Amino acid sequence: MSFHRPGRVDLALQRNGRTFLTYSASYCGTADYKLGMLEYRGGNPLAASSWTKIPSPIFQRSNANGVHGPGHHSFFTSPDGTETWIACHANSSASQGTTRTTRGQKISWNADGPPNLGVPVPTSKVLASPSDETSGAGT
């Protein structure tokens, strides 16, 4: 494995003693911009041998939902700390190029530990706010 810029490393997610790095892969002007992930396995974090690359994209286009090229992302926690959310850029059509909009949605965690980002939701879907957002706890 090589670290010759496989994409853009955006954030480490940590949970239950495990560390995951996510990154945007491919060119952001294409419908196939997507997210990949590495998991830290211990040892020197600067050594490639300390990481395992997840072989498949963890978040990618959904033609059915009209979401193309999701990437350039970050994660945030709900004000009460019980939920993890992703914020990313994506397009509503495959030919939009780099004219992208910001989207967000709650993620979950697989029973075996890694994050599960699910499928990008369409912009027409109304989502519940992050947990405890209206209480002002995060301000």
Backbone as numpy.savetxt, mean C-alpha at the origin, in Angstrom:
# Nx Ny Nz CAx CAy CAz Cx Cy Cz
18.84 -11.18 -4.92 17.99 -10.01 -4.92 18.88 -8.78 -4.92
18.47 -7.76 -5.62 19.24 -6.53 -5.72 18.39 -5.35 -5.26
19.04 -4.36 -4.68 18.34 -3.15 -4.25 18.60 -2.01 -5.22
18.75 -2.29 -6.49 19.01 -1.23 -7.47 17.71 -0.53 -7.87
17.07 0.07 -6.90 15.82 0.80 -7.07 14.72 -0.05 -7.71
14.19 -1.05 -6.98 13.12 -1.88 -7.51 11.82 -1.09 -7.64
11.76 0.03 -7.06 10.59 0.88 -7.03 10.89 1.95 -6.01
9.89 2.44 -5.39 10.09 3.46 -4.38 9.71 2.90 -3.03
10.61 2.87 -2.08 10.30 2.39 -0.74 9.56 3.50 -0.03
8.32 3.23 0.35 7.48 4.26 0.91 7.30 4.19 2.41
7.28 2.99 2.96 7.00 2.91 4.37 7.22 1.51 4.89
7.65 1.44 6.12 7.71 0.15 6.81 6.44 -0.01 7.63
5.83 -1.16 7.51 4.70 -1.54 8.36 5.23 -2.54 9.36
4.90 -2.34 10.63 5.35 -3.27 11.65 4.15 -3.74 12.45
4.13 -5.05 12.71 3.04 -5.63 13.50 3.49 -6.98 14.03
3.22 -7.20 15.31 3.55 -8.47 15.96 5.00 -8.89 15.74
5.91 -7.93 15.84 7.33 -8.21 15.72 7.84 -8.43 14.30
7.00 -8.21 13.31 7.41 -8.38 11.91 7.46 -7.02 11.22
8.37 -6.90 10.25 8.55 -5.65 9.52 8.39 -5.90 8.03
7.59 -5.06 7.39 7.33 -5.16 5.95 7.62 -3.80 5.32
8.35 -3.82 4.20 8.58 -2.61 3.42 7.76 -2.72 2.14
7.02 -1.68 1.85 6.24 -1.66 0.62 6.84 -0.64 -0.32
6.65 -0.86 -1.61 7.24 0.05 -2.59 6.37 0.08 -3.84
6.43 1.18 -4.55 5.74 1.33 -5.83 6.62 0.76 -6.91
6.02 0.02 -7.83 6.79 -0.65 -8.88 6.21 -0.31 -10.25
7.06 -0.21 -11.23 6.72 0.14 -12.61 6.70 1.65 -12.73
6.22 2.16 -13.83 6.18 3.60 -14.09 4.80 4.14 -13.73
4.75 5.25 -13.01 3.49 5.79 -12.51 2.53 6.24 -13.61
3.00 6.41 -14.82 2.12 6.83 -15.91 1.42 5.68 -16.60
1.59 4.48 -16.08 0.93 3.32 -16.70 -0.16 2.77 -15.78
-1.08 2.05 -16.38 -2.15 1.41 -15.61 -1.63 0.28 -14.75
-0.41 -0.17 -15.01 0.16 -1.29 -14.27 1.11 -0.88 -13.16
1.13 0.39 -12.78 1.83 0.81 -11.57 1.19 0.05 -10.43
1.96 -0.47 -9.50 1.42 -1.33 -8.44 2.34 -1.33 -7.25
1.97 -2.05 -6.21 2.77 -2.11 -5.00 3.37 -3.50 -4.80
4.62 -3.51 -4.40 5.31 -4.72 -4.02 5.70 -4.65 -2.56
6.24 -5.76 -2.03 6.57 -5.79 -0.61 7.75 -6.71 -0.34
8.55 -6.31 0.64 9.65 -7.10 1.18 9.35 -7.34 2.65
9.79 -8.49 3.17 9.69 -8.75 4.61 11.08 -8.92 5.18
11.32 -8.22 6.29 12.60 -8.32 6.99 12.64 -9.65 7.74
13.73 -10.41 7.57 13.86 -11.73 8.19 14.91 -11.78 9.29
15.49 -10.64 9.62 16.50 -10.60 10.67 17.89 -10.39 10.11
18.79 -10.02 10.99 20.16 -9.75 10.57 20.36 -8.29 10.24
21.34 -8.01 9.46 21.68 -6.65 9.07 20.62 -6.14 8.09
19.85 -5.11 8.48 18.80 -4.63 7.58 19.34 -4.01 6.29
20.64 -3.74 6.22 21.23 -3.20 5.00 21.66 -4.30 4.03
21.61 -5.54 4.48 22.00 -6.67 3.64 20.78 -7.24 2.92
20.88 -7.41 1.62 19.76 -7.96 0.84 19.33 -9.31 1.37
20.25 -10.10 1.91 19.92 -11.43 2.41 19.03 -11.40 3.65
18.84 -10.23 4.25 17.98 -10.10 5.42 16.52 -9.89 5.06
16.23 -9.85 3.77 14.89 -9.54 3.29 14.39 -10.63 2.35
13.09 -10.86 2.36 12.45 -11.75 1.41 11.47 -10.94 0.59
11.58 -11.04 -0.72 10.65 -10.34 -1.60 9.39 -11.18 -1.77
8.24 -10.55 -1.55 6.96 -11.22 -1.78 6.82 -11.32 -3.31
6.58 -12.51 -3.86 6.68 -12.69 -5.31 5.60 -12.01 -6.15
4.46 -11.74 -5.58 3.36 -11.13 -6.35 3.06 -9.74 -5.84
2.52 -8.86 -6.69 2.10 -7.53 -6.22 1.08 -7.67 -5.09
1.13 -6.73 -4.15 0.18 -6.77 -3.04 -0.99 -5.81 -3.23
-0.90 -4.93 -4.24 -1.97 -3.97 -4.53 -1.78 -3.57 -5.99
-2.81 -3.76 -6.80 -2.67 -3.48 -8.22 -4.01 -3.10 -8.83
-3.99 -2.78 -10.10 -5.18 -2.30 -10.80 -6.37 -3.23 -10.62
-7.54 -2.62 -10.65 -8.79 -3.37 -10.65 -9.63 -2.82 -11.79
-9.65 -3.53 -12.91 -10.45 -3.09 -14.05 -11.92 -3.02 -13.66
-12.40 -3.99 -12.87 -13.81 -4.02 -12.46 -14.20 -2.79 -11.65
-13.25 -2.26 -10.85 -13.54 -1.09 -10.03 -13.10 0.22 -10.66
-12.54 0.15 -11.87 -12.10 1.37 -12.54 -10.93 2.04 -11.83
-10.02 1.24 -11.28 -8.84 1.77 -10.60 -7.61 1.26 -11.33
-6.81 2.20 -11.85 -5.65 1.85 -12.66 -4.40 2.50 -12.07
-3.35 1.73 -11.95 -2.06 2.25 -11.50 -2.00 2.73 -10.07
-2.55 1.98 -9.09 -2.44 2.46 -7.70 -1.01 2.37 -7.19
-0.51 3.44 -6.64 0.85 3.47 -6.11 1.13 4.79 -5.44
2.43 5.10 -5.25 2.86 6.32 -4.56 2.04 6.48 -3.30
2.27 5.62 -2.37 1.38 5.42 -1.23 2.05 5.69 0.12
1.22 5.69 1.12 1.69 5.71 2.51 0.59 5.08 3.35
0.92 4.80 4.59 -0.05 4.20 5.50 -0.26 5.13 6.67
-1.43 5.08 7.26 -1.69 5.84 8.47 -2.62 5.03 9.36
-2.63 5.41 10.63 -3.44 4.72 11.63 -4.62 5.60 12.00
-5.77 4.98 12.27 -6.94 5.73 12.70 -6.64 6.45 14.01
-7.39 7.50 14.33 -7.12 8.25 15.56 -7.08 7.40 16.83
-7.88 6.35 16.88 -7.87 5.51 18.09 -6.84 4.39 18.02
-6.08 4.30 16.92 -5.01 3.32 16.79 -5.45 1.90 16.47
-6.72 1.69 16.14 -7.21 0.33 15.92 -7.22 -0.09 14.45
-7.06 0.86 13.54 -7.14 0.54 12.11 -5.90 1.07 11.38
-5.54 0.37 10.32 -4.49 0.83 9.42 -5.12 1.12 8.07
-4.78 2.25 7.49 -5.32 2.70 6.21 -4.19 2.95 5.23
-4.50 2.82 3.95 -3.57 3.18 2.89 -4.11 4.41 2.18
-3.23 5.33 1.85 -3.54 6.46 0.97 -2.63 6.29 -0.24
-3.20 6.41 -1.43 -2.39 6.24 -2.64 -2.95 7.10 -3.76
-2.21 7.16 -4.84 -2.67 7.80 -6.06 -3.07 6.72 -7.04
-4.06 6.99 -7.87 -4.46 6.06 -8.93 -5.23 6.83 -9.99
-5.51 6.17 -11.08 -6.30 6.74 -12.18 -7.63 6.02 -12.30
-8.57 6.69 -12.92 -9.88 6.08 -13.19 -9.96 5.45 -14.56
-8.94 5.67 -15.39 -8.90 5.02 -16.70 -7.46 4.62 -16.99
-7.30 3.63 -17.83 -5.97 3.11 -18.15 -5.12 4.09 -18.94
-5.74 5.10 -19.56 -5.00 6.01 -20.43 -4.76 7.39 -19.82
-4.97 7.57 -18.53 -4.83 8.88 -17.89 -3.39 9.33 -17.69
-2.44 8.43 -17.79 -1.05 8.82 -17.59 -0.77 9.23 -16.16
-0.12 10.38 -15.99 0.27 10.82 -14.65 -0.74 11.76 -14.00
-1.91 11.93 -14.59 -2.96 12.73 -13.97 -3.74 11.81 -13.03
-3.36 11.83 -11.76 -3.89 10.86 -10.81 -4.64 11.55 -9.68
-5.48 10.81 -9.00 -6.20 11.33 -7.85 -5.80 10.54 -6.61
-6.02 11.13 -5.45 -5.70 10.48 -4.19 -6.89 9.67 -3.71
-6.61 8.48 -3.24 -7.64 7.58 -2.73 -7.17 7.00 -1.40
-8.09 6.48 -0.64 -7.74 5.84 0.62 -8.71 4.73 0.94
-8.24 3.75 1.72 -9.12 2.69 2.19 -8.44 1.95 3.33
-9.26 1.33 4.16 -8.77 0.56 5.29 -8.17 -0.75 4.79
-7.07 -1.17 5.42 -6.47 -2.46 5.09 -6.72 -3.42 6.26
-6.43 -4.68 6.02 -6.54 -5.68 7.09 -5.22 -6.43 7.18
-5.18 -7.45 8.00 -3.97 -8.24 8.20 -4.32 -9.70 8.01
-3.50 -10.41 7.24 -3.70 -11.84 7.04 -3.46 -12.59 8.34
-4.10 -13.72 8.50 -3.95 -14.53 9.72 -2.49 -14.94 9.93
-1.72 -15.11 8.85 -0.32 -15.50 8.98 0.62 -14.31 9.14
0.08 -13.09 9.28 0.89 -11.93 9.63 1.02 -10.77 8.68
1.18 -10.98 7.36 1.39 -9.83 6.47 0.15 -8.96 6.29
0.35 -7.70 5.87 -0.80 -6.85 5.59 -1.55 -7.35 4.36
-2.85 -7.13 4.36 -3.70 -7.47 3.22 -4.34 -6.16 2.76
-3.88 -5.64 1.65 -4.38 -4.36 1.16 -5.70 -4.49 0.42
-6.10 -5.69 0.09 -7.36 -5.91 -0.60 -7.30 -5.46 -2.05
-8.44 -5.06 -2.56 -8.58 -4.59 -3.94 -8.90 -3.10 -3.89
-8.28 -2.29 -4.74 -8.59 -0.86 -4.74 -10.08 -0.62 -4.99
-10.68 0.21 -4.16 -12.11 0.48 -4.29 -12.36 1.61 -5.28
-13.51 1.60 -5.95 -13.82 2.67 -6.89 -14.07 3.99 -6.16
-13.87 5.10 -6.85 -14.11 6.41 -6.23 -15.58 6.62 -5.89
-16.47 5.85 -6.49 -17.90 6.00 -6.21 -18.32 5.33 -4.90
-17.46 4.49 -4.33 -17.79 3.79 -3.10 -17.61 4.71 -1.90
-18.63 4.83 -1.08 -18.57 5.63 0.13 -18.03 4.74 1.25
-16.94 5.17 1.86 -16.31 4.39 2.93 -16.59 5.01 4.29
-16.63 4.18 5.31 -16.72 4.69 6.67 -15.42 5.44 6.99
-15.51 6.44 7.84 -14.32 7.19 8.26 -13.42 6.32 9.12
-12.15 6.65 9.21 -11.29 5.93 10.15 -11.88 5.95 11.57
-11.69 4.87 12.28 -12.26 4.70 13.61 -11.90 5.85 14.54
-12.92 6.42 15.19 -12.79 7.51 16.16 -12.38 8.83 15.52
-12.54 8.96 14.20 -12.15 10.20 13.53 -12.95 11.41 14.01
-14.21 11.22 14.29 -15.07 12.37 14.63 -14.92 12.81 16.08
-14.21 12.05 16.93 -14.09 12.44 18.34 -13.05 13.53 18.56
-12.21 13.74 17.55 -11.14 14.73 17.71 -9.93 14.15 18.43
-9.92 12.83 18.64 -8.80 12.20 19.36 -7.47 12.40 18.66
-7.50 12.55 17.36 -6.25 12.68 16.61 -5.79 14.12 16.45
-6.46 15.05 17.06 -6.07 16.45 16.90 -5.26 16.97 18.05
